[in-house]
Amino acid sequence: MDPVASLRQREGELRALLVRLDADDDSLRHDRADATADDEHDPEGSTLSGEWQRVEALRRGARAELVEVEASLARVADGGYGICARCGSPIPPERLEVRPHATMCVACASL
């Protein structure tokens, strides 16, 4: 697959995920505002606080990956895509296929 197409596809997936997570966050905020929601004493499920933390962690991860994808698209535009940021060697196509936003070759990434 074309690296730009892979990056654009992942960018779209991440943006859609962020929309869903924002909606989840809004829902949790609404539930938390409800004075009758006593989630801290519900033995059957996770607490709203725990769920809120989970959603926020997923949002942080998605945002961080989106930044990496956008940076990769910028490297495509300036001709630096596929070149290891550490040693300057080409990043193997197999690595870019699996992780299109990789910035380092396998050897440098494992250091």
XYZ file of C-alpha atoms in Angstrom:
111
model
C 0.000 0.000 0.000
C 1.093 3.528 -0.728
C 2.583 5.086 2.452
C 0.622 8.310 2.001
C -2.592 6.332 1.639
C -1.715 4.352 4.796
C -0.971 7.538 6.695
C -4.167 9.222 5.493
C -6.186 6.133 6.409
C -4.695 6.041 9.903
C -5.223 9.790 10.265
C -8.920 9.292 9.476
C -9.187 6.374 11.912
C -7.590 8.412 14.684
C -9.806 11.431 14.038
C -12.900 9.188 14.144
C -11.658 7.566 17.352
C -11.146 10.986 18.931
C -14.702 11.991 18.015
C -16.024 8.818 19.701
C -13.851 9.330 22.761
C -14.942 12.969 23.033
C -18.550 11.770 22.951
C -17.759 9.196 25.644
C -16.163 11.925 27.740
C -19.220 14.150 27.319
C -21.463 11.276 28.356
C -19.362 10.564 31.426
C -19.412 14.237 32.395
C -23.198 14.209 32.059
C -23.483 11.039 34.171
C -21.141 12.469 36.761
C -23.223 15.634 37.012
C -26.268 13.522 37.824
C -26.576 13.691 41.599
C -28.155 10.232 41.712
C -25.209 8.463 40.114
C -23.569 6.623 43.003
C -20.987 4.737 41.005
C -18.474 4.490 43.825
C -20.638 1.935 45.614
C -21.755 -0.133 42.634
C -20.147 -3.576 42.987
C -21.250 -4.593 39.483
C -19.269 -2.223 37.344
C -16.413 0.183 36.972
C -16.692 3.585 38.546
C -17.290 6.696 36.489
C -13.904 7.949 37.669
C -12.211 4.794 36.436
C -14.007 4.955 33.124
C -13.145 8.630 32.762
C -9.468 7.851 33.335
C -9.596 5.074 30.756
C -11.193 7.360 28.156
C -8.677 10.118 28.857
C -5.743 7.706 28.516
C -7.100 6.514 25.161
C -7.543 10.132 24.039
C -3.961 11.017 24.982
C -2.662 8.005 23.083
C -4.743 8.782 19.997
C -3.681 12.433 20.021
C -0.012 11.467 20.345
C -0.272 9.017 17.450
C -2.109 11.619 15.359
C 0.796 14.037 15.906
C 3.188 11.307 14.690
C 1.059 10.632 11.612
C 0.836 14.348 10.771
C 4.608 14.680 11.188
C 5.080 11.733 8.813
C 2.865 13.395 6.231
C 5.019 16.515 6.564
C 8.140 14.370 6.010
C 6.539 12.970 2.845
C 6.003 16.531 1.626
C 9.594 17.603 2.348
C 11.221 14.405 1.065
C 12.393 13.060 4.427
C 9.885 10.235 4.741
C 11.403 6.781 5.131
C 14.758 8.076 6.366
C 15.845 7.246 9.923
C 15.866 10.366 12.082
C 18.809 9.026 14.076
C 21.269 7.488 11.615
C 20.007 8.727 8.237
C 19.640 5.228 6.764
C 16.537 4.187 4.872
C 13.791 2.685 7.022
C 12.941 -0.781 5.639
C 9.700 -0.818 3.620
C 8.430 -3.711 5.754
C 8.694 -1.538 8.873
C 6.920 1.346 7.163
C 4.197 -1.018 6.011
C 3.533 -2.098 9.603
C 4.170 1.319 11.171
C 3.861 3.987 8.472
C 4.674 6.762 10.939
C 7.972 5.181 12.052
C 10.775 7.720 12.351
C 13.657 5.303 12.961
C 15.016 2.156 11.440
C 14.713 -1.062 13.444
C 18.298 -0.889 14.748
C 17.951 2.675 16.040
C 14.456 2.108 17.433
C 15.713 -0.828 19.489
C 18.417 1.226 21.240
